Coordinates of C-alpha atoms in Angstrom, one line a residue:
M267 CA 15.3 -8.4 -7.7
L268 CA 17.9 -10.2 -5.7
F269 CA 19.9 -11.8 -8.5
R270 CA 19.9 -12.5 -12.2
A271 CA 22.0 -14.8 -14.4
S272 CA 21.5 -17.4 -17.1
A273 CA 19.9 -20.7 -16.1
K274 CA 23.2 -22.6 -16.5
T275 CA 25.0 -20.0 -14.3
V276 CA 22.4 -20.2 -11.6
A277 CA 22.5 -24.0 -11.7
A278 CA 26.3 -24.0 -11.3
M279 CA 26.1 -21.5 -8.4
A280 CA 23.4 -23.5 -6.7
M281 CA 25.6 -26.5 -6.8
D282 CA 28.7 -24.9 -5.3
G283 CA 26.7 -22.9 -2.7
S284 CA 27.6 -19.4 -3.8
L285 CA 24.0 -18.7 -5.0
F286 CA 22.6 -18.9 -1.5
F287 CA 25.3 -16.5 -0.2
Q288 CA 24.5 -14.0 -3.0
L289 CA 20.8 -14.1 -2.2
T290 CA 21.2 -13.7 1.5
E291 CA 23.7 -10.9 1.2
Q292 CA 21.4 -9.0 -1.2
F293 CA 18.3 -9.7 0.9
F294 CA 20.0 -8.2 4.0
H295 CA 21.2 -5.1 2.0
Q296 CA 17.7 -4.4 0.6
H297 CA 15.7 -5.2 3.7
G298 CA 17.9 -4.6 6.6
H299 CA 17.4 -8.0 8.3
G300 CA 18.2 -11.6 7.6
V301 CA 16.1 -13.9 5.5
G302 CA 13.5 -16.1 7.3
S303 CA 14.1 -19.8 7.6
S304 CA 11.2 -20.8 5.4
E305 CA 12.3 -18.5 2.6
A306 CA 15.9 -19.8 2.9
R307 CA 14.7 -23.3 2.6
S308 CA 12.8 -22.4 -0.5
W309 CA 15.9 -20.9 -2.1
E310 CA 17.9 -24.0 -1.3
R311 CA 15.4 -26.5 -2.5
S312 CA 13.1 -24.8 -5.1
I313 CA 15.5 -22.7 -7.2
P314 CA 17.7 -25.8 -8.0
A315 CA 14.5 -27.6 -9.1
L316 CA 13.6 -24.8 -11.5
V317 CA 17.0 -24.2 -13.1
T318 CA 17.6 -28.0 -13.4
A319 CA 14.4 -28.2 -15.4
L320 CA 15.4 -25.3 -17.6
N321 CA 18.8 -26.8 -18.4
E322 CA 17.3 -30.2 -19.1
A323 CA 14.9 -28.5 -21.4
G324 CA 17.9 -27.1 -23.3
L325 CA 17.1 -23.5 -22.1
G326 CA 20.4 -22.8 -20.3
D327 CA 20.7 -19.4 -21.9
V328 CA 17.3 -18.2 -20.6
E329 CA 17.8 -15.3 -18.1
V330 CA 16.5 -16.1 -14.6
L331 CA 15.5 -13.1 -12.5
L332 CA 15.3 -14.3 -8.9
E333 CA 13.0 -12.7 -6.3
Y334 CA 11.8 -10.2 -8.9
A335 CA 10.2 -7.2 -7.2
L336 CA 6.9 -6.2 -8.7
P337 CA 6.7 -2.4 -9.5
L338 CA 5.6 0.0 -6.8
N339 CA 5.0 -2.6 -4.1
S340 CA 7.0 -4.9 -1.9
K341 CA 5.7 -8.2 -3.4
R342 CA 8.3 -10.4 -5.1
A343 CA 7.7 -13.1 -7.7
D344 CA 9.9 -16.1 -7.0
A345 CA 11.4 -16.0 -10.5
V346 CA 10.8 -14.4 -13.9
L347 CA 12.2 -16.2 -16.9
A348 CA 13.2 -14.0 -19.8
G349 CA 13.9 -15.1 -23.4
R350 CA 12.6 -15.2 -26.9
H351 CA 9.3 -16.9 -27.9
P352 CA 10.1 -19.9 -30.2
A353 CA 7.1 -19.2 -32.5
T354 CA 6.7 -15.4 -32.7
G355 CA 10.3 -14.3 -32.0
E356 CA 9.0 -11.7 -29.6
P357 CA 10.3 -11.3 -26.1
S358 CA 8.7 -13.8 -23.8
Y359 CA 8.5 -13.8 -20.0
V360 CA 7.3 -16.6 -17.7
V361 CA 6.5 -15.6 -14.1
V362 CA 7.1 -18.6 -11.8
E363 CA 5.8 -19.2 -8.3
L364 CA 7.7 -22.0 -6.6
K365 CA 6.1 -24.1 -3.9
Q366 CA 7.6 -26.9 -1.8
W367 CA 4.2 -28.2 -0.8
G368 CA 3.7 -31.9 -0.9
Q369 CA 0.0 -31.5 -0.8
A370 CA -2.7 -28.8 -0.5
E371 CA -6.5 -28.8 -0.4
P372 CA -8.8 -26.1 -1.8
D373 CA -10.9 -24.2 0.7
E374 CA -14.3 -25.9 1.1
E375 CA -16.2 -22.7 0.4
D376 CA -13.9 -20.8 -2.0
A377 CA -11.7 -22.4 -4.7
E378 CA -9.5 -19.3 -4.9
L379 CA -8.2 -20.1 -1.4
C380 CA -6.5 -23.2 -0.2
H381 CA -5.0 -24.8 2.9
V382 CA -1.6 -26.4 3.4
G383 CA -2.1 -28.6 6.5
R384 CA -4.2 -27.0 9.2
T385 CA -3.1 -23.5 8.4
A386 CA -5.1 -20.3 7.7
P387 CA -6.2 -20.0 4.1
V388 CA -3.8 -18.8 1.5
L389 CA -4.3 -17.9 -2.1
N390 CA -4.4 -20.8 -4.6
P391 CA -1.0 -20.6 -6.3
I392 CA -2.6 -20.6 -9.8
E393 CA -4.5 -17.5 -8.8
Q394 CA -1.5 -16.0 -7.1
V395 CA 0.7 -16.2 -10.2
R396 CA -2.1 -15.1 -12.5
R397 CA -2.5 -11.9 -10.5
Y398 CA 1.3 -11.3 -10.5
C399 CA 1.1 -11.5 -14.3
Q400 CA -1.8 -9.1 -14.5
Y401 CA -0.1 -6.7 -12.1
L402 CA 3.1 -6.8 -14.1
V403 CA 1.2 -5.9 -17.3
N404 CA -0.5 -3.0 -15.5
F405 CA 2.6 -1.4 -14.2
N406 CA 5.6 -2.2 -16.5
G407 CA 5.7 -0.1 -19.7
A408 CA 7.5 -2.8 -21.6
L409 CA 4.4 -5.0 -21.2
A410 CA 1.5 -2.6 -21.1
E411 CA 0.8 -2.9 -24.9
H412 CA 2.0 -6.6 -25.0
P413 CA 0.1 -8.6 -22.4
H414 CA 0.5 -11.7 -24.5
R415 CA 4.2 -11.7 -23.8
V416 CA 3.7 -12.7 -20.2
S417 CA 2.8 -16.2 -19.0
G418 CA 2.5 -17.5 -15.4
V419 CA 3.1 -20.9 -13.9
A420 CA 3.1 -22.4 -10.4
Y421 CA 5.6 -25.2 -10.1
L422 CA 4.9 -27.5 -7.1
H423 CA 8.0 -29.7 -7.6
N424 CA 7.5 -31.8 -4.5
A425 CA 3.8 -32.6 -5.1
T426 CA 2.0 -35.4 -6.8
E427 CA -1.2 -35.0 -8.8
F428 CA -3.0 -36.8 -6.0
G429 CA -1.8 -34.4 -3.4
V430 CA -2.9 -31.1 -5.1
A431 CA -5.5 -32.1 -7.7
G432 CA -8.2 -30.1 -6.0
L433 CA -6.3 -26.9 -6.7
R434 CA -7.1 -27.2 -10.4
A435 CA -10.8 -26.5 -9.7
I436 CA -10.3 -22.8 -10.5
E437 CA -10.3 -21.8 -14.2
R438 CA -6.9 -21.7 -15.8
D439 CA -5.5 -19.6 -18.6
D440 CA -2.1 -18.8 -20.1
Q441 CA -1.3 -16.6 -17.0
G442 CA -2.4 -19.3 -14.5
Q443 CA -0.9 -22.7 -15.1
M444 CA 0.3 -25.3 -12.6
F445 CA 2.6 -28.3 -12.8
T446 CA 3.7 -30.8 -10.2
G447 CA 6.8 -32.8 -9.7
Q448 CA 4.9 -35.8 -11.2
Q449 CA 4.3 -33.8 -14.3
R450 CA 8.0 -32.8 -14.8
G451 CA 8.0 -33.9 -18.5
E452 CA 4.9 -31.7 -19.2
F453 CA 6.6 -28.8 -17.3
L454 CA 9.7 -29.1 -19.6
K455 CA 7.4 -29.1 -22.7
Y456 CA 5.6 -26.0 -21.4
L457 CA 8.9 -24.2 -20.9
R458 CA 10.0 -25.0 -24.4
S459 CA 6.7 -23.7 -25.8
K460 CA 7.4 -20.3 -24.2
L461 CA 11.1 -19.9 -24.5
S462 CA 13.5 -20.4 -27.4
D463 CA 16.7 -22.5 -27.0
T464 CA 18.4 -20.5 -29.8
A465 CA 18.6 -17.0 -28.3
P466 CA 20.1 -15.6 -25.1
G467 CA 17.6 -14.2 -22.6
A468 CA 19.7 -11.4 -21.2
P469 CA 18.7 -8.7 -23.8
R470 CA 15.0 -9.5 -23.1
A471 CA 15.6 -9.3 -19.4
D472 CA 17.2 -5.8 -19.9
E473 CA 14.1 -4.7 -21.8
L474 CA 11.8 -5.8 -19.0
L475 CA 14.0 -4.2 -16.3
N476 CA 14.3 -1.0 -18.3
G477 CA 10.5 -0.8 -18.9
K478 CA 9.1 2.5 -17.6
Q479 CA 7.1 2.0 -14.4
G480 CA 3.8 3.5 -15.2
P481 CA 2.2 5.8 -12.6
S482 CA 0.4 3.9 -9.9
K483 CA -3.3 3.6 -10.6
Q484 CA -4.2 6.5 -8.4
L485 CA -7.0 5.4 -6.0
M486 CA -9.0 8.6 -6.5
A487 CA -8.8 8.8 -10.3
I488 CA -10.3 5.3 -11.0
A489 CA -12.7 5.0 -8.1
A490 CA -15.7 5.9 -10.3
Q491 CA -15.0 3.0 -12.7
E492 CA -14.1 0.7 -9.8
V493 CA -17.3 1.2 -8.0
R494 CA -19.7 1.6 -10.9
E495 CA -18.5 -0.6 -13.7
R496 CA -15.8 -3.3 -13.1
E497 CA -12.8 -4.2 -11.0
Q498 CA -9.8 -2.1 -11.8
F499 CA -7.4 -3.1 -9.0
V500 CA -5.3 -6.2 -9.0
L501 CA -5.2 -7.5 -5.5
L502 CA -2.2 -9.6 -4.6
D503 CA -1.7 -12.4 -2.1
E504 CA -3.0 -11.5 1.4
Q505 CA -5.0 -8.6 -0.1
Q506 CA -7.0 -11.0 -2.2
V507 CA -7.2 -13.4 0.7
A508 CA -8.7 -10.6 2.8
Y509 CA -11.1 -9.6 0.0
R510 CA -12.3 -13.2 -0.4
M511 CA -12.6 -13.8 3.4
V512 CA -14.8 -10.7 3.7
L513 CA -17.0 -11.8 0.8
N514 CA -17.3 -15.3 2.3
A515 CA -18.3 -13.8 5.7
V516 CA -21.0 -11.8 3.9
R517 CA -22.3 -14.9 2.2
K518 CA -22.3 -16.9 5.4
A519 CA -24.1 -14.1 7.3
K520 CA -26.8 -14.0 4.7
Q521 CA -27.3 -17.7 4.5
A522 CA -27.2 -18.4 8.3
D523 CA -28.9 -15.1 9.3
S524 CA -25.9 -14.4 11.5
K525 CA -23.5 -11.6 12.2
E526 CA -19.6 -11.4 12.2
V527 CA -17.1 -8.6 12.8
V528 CA -14.0 -8.5 10.5
V529 CA -10.9 -6.4 11.2
V530 CA -8.2 -5.9 8.5
T531 CA -4.9 -4.5 9.9
G532 CA -1.9 -3.2 8.1
G533 CA 0.6 -0.3 8.0
P534 CA 0.7 2.5 5.5
G535 CA 0.3 1.5 1.9
T536 CA -0.6 -2.2 2.6
G537 CA -3.7 -1.7 0.4
K538 CA -6.5 -1.3 2.9
S539 CA -8.4 1.3 0.9
V540 CA -7.9 -0.6 -2.3
I541 CA -9.5 -3.6 -0.6
A542 CA -12.3 -1.4 0.7
L543 CA -13.1 0.0 -2.7
S544 CA -12.8 -3.4 -4.4
L545 CA -15.3 -4.8 -1.8
L546 CA -17.6 -1.9 -2.2
G547 CA -17.6 -2.3 -6.0
E548 CA -18.2 -6.0 -5.9
L549 CA -21.0 -5.8 -3.3
Y550 CA -22.6 -2.9 -5.1
R551 CA -22.6 -4.9 -8.4
Q552 CA -24.2 -7.8 -6.6
G553 CA -27.0 -5.7 -5.2
I554 CA -25.9 -6.2 -1.6
S555 CA -26.6 -3.2 0.7
A556 CA -23.2 -1.8 1.6
L557 CA -21.7 1.6 2.6
H558 CA -18.2 3.0 2.9
A559 CA -17.5 5.1 6.0
T560 CA -14.4 7.0 7.2
G561 CA -13.6 9.6 9.8
S562 CA -11.8 11.7 7.2
Q563 CA -13.7 14.5 5.6
A564 CA -11.1 14.9 2.8
F565 CA -11.2 11.2 1.9
T566 CA -15.0 10.9 2.0
K567 CA -15.5 14.1 -0.1
T568 CA -13.0 13.0 -2.7
M569 CA -14.6 9.6 -3.0
R570 CA -18.0 11.3 -3.4
K571 CA -16.6 13.5 -6.2
V572 CA -14.7 11.1 -8.3
A573 CA -16.7 7.9 -7.6
G574 CA -20.1 9.6 -7.7
F575 CA -19.6 11.9 -10.6
R576 CA -23.1 13.3 -11.4
K577 CA -24.6 10.1 -9.9
R578 CA -26.2 10.8 -6.5
E579 CA -26.7 7.1 -5.5
V580 CA -23.0 6.5 -5.8
Q581 CA -22.1 9.6 -3.8
D582 CA -24.4 8.3 -1.1
L583 CA -22.2 5.2 -0.7
F584 CA -19.7 7.3 1.2
K585 CA -20.5 8.3 4.7
Y586 CA -18.8 9.4 8.0
F587 CA -18.4 7.3 11.1
N588 CA -20.9 9.6 12.9
S589 CA -23.6 8.9 10.3
F590 CA -25.0 5.8 12.1
M591 CA -26.1 7.2 15.4
A592 CA -29.8 6.6 14.6
A593 CA -29.4 3.6 12.3
E594 CA -31.5 0.6 12.9
K595 CA -29.6 -2.5 13.9
N596 CA -28.4 -4.6 11.0
S597 CA -30.1 -2.3 8.5
L598 CA -27.1 -2.9 6.2
D599 CA -25.6 -6.1 5.0
V600 CA -22.0 -4.6 5.1
L601 CA -20.5 -1.5 6.5
I602 CA -16.9 -0.9 5.3
C603 CA -15.1 1.3 7.9
D604 CA -11.9 2.6 6.2
E605 CA -9.2 4.3 8.2
A606 CA -10.9 2.9 11.3
H607 CA -8.0 4.2 13.5
R608 CA -9.8 7.5 13.2
M609 CA -12.8 6.4 15.2
R610 CA -13.8 8.6 18.1
E611 CA -15.0 7.6 21.6
T612 CA -18.5 8.8 20.7
S613 CA -20.2 10.2 17.6
A614 CA -21.8 13.1 19.5
N615 CA -20.5 16.7 18.9
R616 CA -21.8 20.1 19.7
Y617 CA -24.4 19.9 17.0
T618 CA -25.8 16.6 18.1
S619 CA -29.4 16.7 19.3
A620 CA -30.1 15.8 22.9
A621 CA -32.1 12.7 21.9
L622 CA -29.0 11.2 20.3
R623 CA -26.5 12.0 23.1
T624 CA -26.7 8.6 24.5
G625 CA -23.0 8.2 25.2
K626 CA -22.9 5.0 23.2
P627 CA -19.4 4.2 21.9
Q628 CA -18.9 4.9 18.2
V629 CA -17.4 1.5 17.6
E630 CA -20.7 -0.1 18.9
E631 CA -22.8 2.1 16.6
L632 CA -20.8 0.9 13.6
I633 CA -21.0 -2.8 14.7
D634 CA -24.7 -2.5 15.2
A635 CA -25.4 -1.0 11.8
A636 CA -24.5 -4.0 9.7
R637 CA -24.5 -7.8 9.7
V638 CA -20.9 -7.7 8.6
P639 CA -19.0 -4.6 9.8
V640 CA -15.5 -4.5 8.3
F641 CA -12.8 -2.3 10.0
L642 CA -9.6 -1.5 8.1
L643 CA -7.0 0.2 10.3
D644 CA -3.4 1.1 11.1
Q645 CA -3.3 2.1 14.8
H646 CA 0.1 3.8 14.3
Q647 CA -1.6 6.5 12.1
V648 CA -3.4 8.1 15.1
V649 CA -2.6 11.8 14.9
R650 CA -5.3 13.4 17.0
P651 CA -6.2 13.2 20.7
G652 CA -9.4 11.1 21.0
E653 CA -8.8 8.8 18.1
L654 CA -8.9 5.3 19.4
G655 CA -9.6 2.8 16.7
T656 CA -7.5 -0.2 17.6
E657 CA -7.8 -4.0 17.1
A658 CA -8.2 -4.4 20.9
E659 CA -11.1 -1.9 21.1
I660 CA -12.9 -3.6 18.3
R661 CA -12.3 -7.1 19.7
A662 CA -13.6 -6.0 23.1
A663 CA -16.8 -4.4 21.6
A664 CA -17.4 -7.6 19.6
E665 CA -16.9 -9.8 22.6
K666 CA -19.3 -7.6 24.6
K667 CA -22.0 -8.4 22.0
N668 CA -21.0 -12.1 21.8
L669 CA -20.0 -11.8 18.2
A670 CA -17.3 -13.6 16.3
C671 CA -14.4 -11.3 15.3
T672 CA -11.9 -12.3 12.6
V673 CA -8.6 -10.4 12.3
I674 CA -6.8 -10.4 8.9
P675 CA -3.2 -8.9 8.9
L676 CA -1.7 -7.3 5.9
D677 CA 2.1 -7.3 5.6
S678 CA 3.2 -6.2 2.1
Q679 CA 3.1 -2.5 1.4
F680 CA 2.5 -0.6 -1.8
R681 CA 3.2 3.0 -0.8
C682 CA 6.6 4.7 -1.2
G683 CA 7.3 2.7 -4.4
G684 CA 6.9 -0.5 -2.4
S685 CA 10.2 0.3 -0.6
D686 CA 10.4 -1.6 2.7
A687 CA 13.8 0.0 3.2
Y688 CA 12.4 3.5 3.1
L689 CA 9.5 2.8 5.5
R690 CA 12.0 1.2 7.9
W691 CA 14.2 4.3 7.6
V692 CA 11.3 6.6 8.5
V693 CA 10.2 4.7 11.6
R694 CA 13.8 4.4 12.8
L695 CA 14.3 8.1 12.1
L696 CA 11.4 9.2 14.2
G697 CA 12.1 6.8 17.0
L698 CA 8.9 4.8 16.3
E699 CA 11.1 1.7 16.2
E700 CA 14.0 0.9 18.5
G701 CA 17.6 1.3 17.3
G702 CA 17.8 5.0 16.4
P703 CA 18.1 6.7 13.1
V704 CA 20.2 5.0 10.4
V705 CA 22.0 6.3 7.3
W706 CA 19.8 6.1 4.2
E707 CA 21.1 3.5 1.7
P708 CA 19.5 4.3 -1.7
D709 CA 17.5 1.5 -3.3
D710 CA 15.9 1.3 -6.7
R711 CA 12.4 1.9 -5.4
M712 CA 12.3 5.2 -3.6
E713 CA 14.3 8.5 -3.9
L714 CA 15.1 10.5 -0.8
R715 CA 16.6 14.0 -0.9
I716 CA 17.3 16.8 1.6
A717 CA 16.5 20.4 0.5
D718 CA 18.6 23.2 2.0
S719 CA 15.6 25.6 1.9
P720 CA 11.9 25.5 1.1
E721 CA 12.6 27.5 -2.1
E722 CA 14.9 24.8 -3.3
M723 CA 12.3 22.1 -2.4
E724 CA 9.6 24.0 -4.3
R725 CA 11.8 24.5 -7.4
F726 CA 12.7 20.8 -7.4
L727 CA 9.1 19.6 -7.1
D728 CA 7.9 22.1 -9.8
E729 CA 10.5 20.6 -12.1
R730 CA 9.1 17.1 -11.4
R731 CA 5.6 18.4 -12.2
A732 CA 6.9 19.7 -15.5
Q733 CA 7.9 16.1 -16.2
G734 CA 4.4 14.9 -15.6
F735 CA 4.7 13.8 -12.0
G736 CA 2.3 14.8 -9.3
A737 CA 3.8 16.7 -6.3
R738 CA 2.7 18.3 -3.1
M739 CA 4.3 20.1 -0.1
S740 CA 3.2 19.5 3.5
A741 CA 4.4 20.6 6.9
G742 CA 4.0 20.0 10.6
Y743 CA 1.3 22.2 12.2
C744 CA 3.7 24.9 13.4
W745 CA 2.2 28.0 11.9
T746 CA -1.0 29.8 12.7
W747 CA -3.8 29.0 10.2
S748 CA -5.6 32.2 9.3
P749 CA -9.4 32.3 8.6
E750 CA -10.3 31.9 4.9
P751 CA -10.3 35.1 2.9
K752 CA -13.3 36.7 1.4
P753 CA -13.9 36.1 -2.4
G754 CA -11.5 38.1 -4.4
E755 CA -8.9 38.4 -1.7
P756 CA -5.6 36.4 -1.8
L757 CA -4.9 33.5 0.5
P758 CA -2.9 34.5 3.6
A759 CA 0.7 33.3 3.4
D760 CA 0.8 31.7 6.9
V761 CA 3.7 29.4 6.5
V762 CA 6.7 31.7 6.7
I763 CA 10.3 30.5 6.6
G764 CA 12.8 33.2 6.1
D765 CA 11.9 35.1 2.9
W766 CA 9.7 32.2 1.7
A767 CA 6.0 32.2 2.4
R768 CA 3.1 30.1 1.2
P769 CA -0.5 29.6 2.3
W770 CA -1.9 26.6 4.1
N771 CA -4.4 24.5 2.1
L772 CA -8.0 25.7 2.3
R773 CA -10.2 24.5 5.2
G774 CA -13.6 24.9 3.6
D775 CA -15.7 23.2 0.9
R776 CA -15.3 25.8 -1.8
G777 CA -12.3 26.9 -3.9
V778 CA -10.8 30.3 -3.2
A779 CA -8.3 32.3 -5.3
G780 CA -7.6 29.4 -7.6
A781 CA -6.9 27.0 -4.7
P782 CA -9.1 23.8 -4.5
P783 CA -11.3 23.0 -1.5
S784 CA -9.7 21.2 1.4
A785 CA -11.0 17.8 0.4
L786 CA -9.4 18.0 -3.0
W787 CA -6.0 19.5 -2.1
A788 CA -4.2 16.2 -2.5
T789 CA -5.8 15.3 -5.8
D790 CA -6.4 18.6 -7.7
P791 CA -3.3 19.8 -9.5
A792 CA -4.0 23.4 -8.2
G793 CA -3.2 22.1 -4.7
F794 CA 0.5 22.5 -5.4
G795 CA 0.5 26.2 -4.5
Q796 CA -0.4 25.6 -0.9
V797 CA 1.2 23.7 2.0
G798 CA -0.8 20.8 3.2
C799 CA -1.2 19.7 6.8
V800 CA -1.6 16.1 8.1
Y801 CA -5.3 16.2 8.2
T802 CA -5.6 16.9 4.4
A803 CA -2.7 14.7 3.4
Q804 CA -3.6 11.6 5.5
G805 CA -5.1 8.8 3.4
F806 CA -3.7 10.2 0.1
E807 CA -0.6 9.7 -2.0
Y808 CA 1.2 11.6 -4.8
D809 CA 4.4 10.9 -6.8
W810 CA 6.7 13.4 -5.1
S811 CA 6.3 14.6 -1.5
G812 CA 8.0 17.6 0.0
V813 CA 7.9 17.6 3.8
I814 CA 8.8 20.6 6.0
I815 CA 9.7 19.5 9.6
G816 CA 8.9 22.5 11.8
P817 CA 10.2 23.5 15.2
D818 CA 7.8 21.1 17.0
L819 CA 10.3 18.2 16.3
V820 CA 14.0 19.0 16.6
W821 CA 17.2 16.9 17.0
R822 CA 19.3 17.7 20.0
G823 CA 22.5 15.9 20.7
D824 CA 21.5 12.2 20.3
R825 CA 17.7 12.3 20.4
W826 CA 14.5 14.0 19.2
I827 CA 12.8 16.6 21.3
T828 CA 9.2 17.5 20.8
D829 CA 8.2 21.0 21.7
R830 CA 4.5 21.3 22.2
T831 CA 4.8 25.1 22.5
A832 CA 5.9 25.2 18.9
S833 CA 2.8 23.4 17.7
K834 CA -0.2 25.6 16.6
D835 CA -2.5 22.6 16.3
P836 CA -5.7 23.5 18.2
V837 CA -6.5 19.8 19.0
F838 CA -3.7 19.8 21.6
K839 CA -5.4 21.0 24.8
K840 CA -3.8 21.6 28.2
S841 CA -5.3 18.3 29.2
T842 CA -3.3 16.5 26.5
S843 CA -0.4 14.9 28.2
D844 CA 3.2 15.5 27.1
D845 CA 3.6 11.8 26.2
D846 CA 0.5 11.9 24.0
V847 CA 1.7 15.1 22.3
D848 CA 5.1 13.5 21.7
R849 CA 3.5 10.4 20.2
L850 CA 1.1 12.3 18.0
I851 CA 3.7 14.7 16.6
R852 CA 6.0 11.8 15.7
N853 CA 3.0 10.0 14.1
T854 CA 2.2 13.1 12.2
Y855 CA 5.6 13.3 10.5
K856 CA 5.4 9.5 9.8
V857 CA 2.2 10.2 7.9
L858 CA 3.7 13.1 6.0
L859 CA 6.9 11.3 5.2
T860 CA 5.0 8.3 3.7
R861 CA 2.8 10.1 1.1
G862 CA 5.3 10.0 -1.8
M863 CA 5.2 7.1 -4.3
V864 CA 8.3 8.0 -6.3
G865 CA 10.3 10.2 -3.9
T866 CA 10.4 12.5 -0.8
V867 CA 12.2 15.8 -0.3
V868 CA 12.7 16.9 3.3
H869 CA 13.7 20.2 4.9
S870 CA 13.9 21.2 8.6
T871 CA 13.5 24.7 9.8
D872 CA 15.9 24.0 12.6
P873 CA 19.7 24.2 11.7
E874 CA 20.8 21.3 14.1
T875 CA 18.0 19.1 12.8
Q876 CA 18.8 20.0 9.2
A877 CA 22.5 19.0 9.8
K878 CA 21.4 15.7 11.2
L879 CA 19.2 15.0 8.2
R880 CA 22.0 15.9 5.9
E881 CA 24.3 13.5 7.8
L882 CA 21.8 10.7 7.4
V883 CA 20.9 11.4 3.7
G884 CA 24.1 12.3 1.8
A885 CA 22.7 13.0 -1.7
Q886 CA 22.4 16.6 -2.7
L887 CA 19.1 17.7 -4.1
E888 CA 20.5 18.9 -7.3
T889 CA 21.9 15.5 -8.2
A890 CA 18.4 14.3 -8.8
A891 CA 17.7 16.9 -11.5
V892 CA 16.9 15.2 -14.8

């Protein structure tokens, strides 16, 4: 949230110009960069239109929360109005989406999408605000048991009914209303029906802001219900647009007997896997032949376990990228390629039969397998030599086959508590973005702590587990990984730092000595006793993440130095260039540092590096104890 005050205070500040200054200053503090011109115009024009309406409706004491951040992601509602319901006396909240549009038209093929001028499709604002309401109910403890307290409205204050009438084609409910400037009187009446003019809104706003943020709907824990029964995820804005555009591509391909390639790009936590599972669930329910494929053994096996619990046909929905070497062309309607940045040059390995060793690129095999191949990727998460899934590679493969290729970018992120500031801090820290490391400025979304030792880190994380949070420890691949012990023998404690020693997570498909198999390390509570590596952590998330930076990445003077001799990762061969090793090691720590949803604890085994981290992150670990 950028600012809160009563409607009459906001109106006065908008008139004297101080509101815009407050918003821009807070935006820069929270995001590290200035506000865009379109958003600035919205603040200058739309907020006065809203608060003027509130004051004319006699609701000057209603509390206005501007740019309200939805829990655990980076999406912001333009405004949330807090007050008391005039009929029930209960707290009442109205989520408001403000649009300056003069006119807009629904998409010809999908009423949930619309066009403003000749732009790419965006979500219909009625659907947009409805989904904000649903998401807020799902993730704010103050509302979880009281969904009726939340209403949603899109206010298009510059529009006439003629200009936007087509947007009303989608079904409306109490969480999805729309009013235009021409309907200003009706809008005032609506506000009075939701908010009382006799009670201040500040206490109700406090109740909303103090509502406990429920744990994120863990992707793994609800995949079974998502795939087999009904939609569980609430997709927001460009997530829903991407979801709808893929479904539309599938429908068109079936109707026209054609083929199209779709690429969905986005950084960590932008919701790519959530979109993938939502698509799979919807296609599966419609009886459309679709499969989910990844290059990650851990992710695929976890999906098979939780989504296909005792149900083989559901388990079979989850495949690997190299499963399609002998597939007939277009044998599937849809192939959803999740984590496509992990695609390899070819699918062949040492076990591949001679008949299948054709040298055909893996990306072409995946494109050939379905009428609509969908690739979801983040090319900055490449952590192994030979991984080459990029937008350019897929575009080139589609062009070679004379196929249309649609690219859908995702910007908002849901990982790391939805903290843009934290993700920006990580990429600056690791030199993956220009400008060098910066001092961490705490926000209200993500906690960051430095541990003076692995013992201290482990104790802190164990305390968080006792409070009901999930937690894991991971490390750079700087310690030799011993073979798995025989049944009955203890796990070898390979990760040794001073007097502290812990085992790596298991490699195999069976549990040993109480530790879960490799694929379940990130999701089974018994995984806390072992140290995870990037290959088991990638693609997963947990509440608290402990990250040990090993001697393969050290700070010297004014820069990072990568030491390939300190890495024990067997994927680094002599033929792997120093530049590639440097890039992959930095990407590895980016992956490890972006697994936590609530907080991250970091420790470096190198004294100079630890001192630099302490300089950048001032808070002592013990201050976080609850």
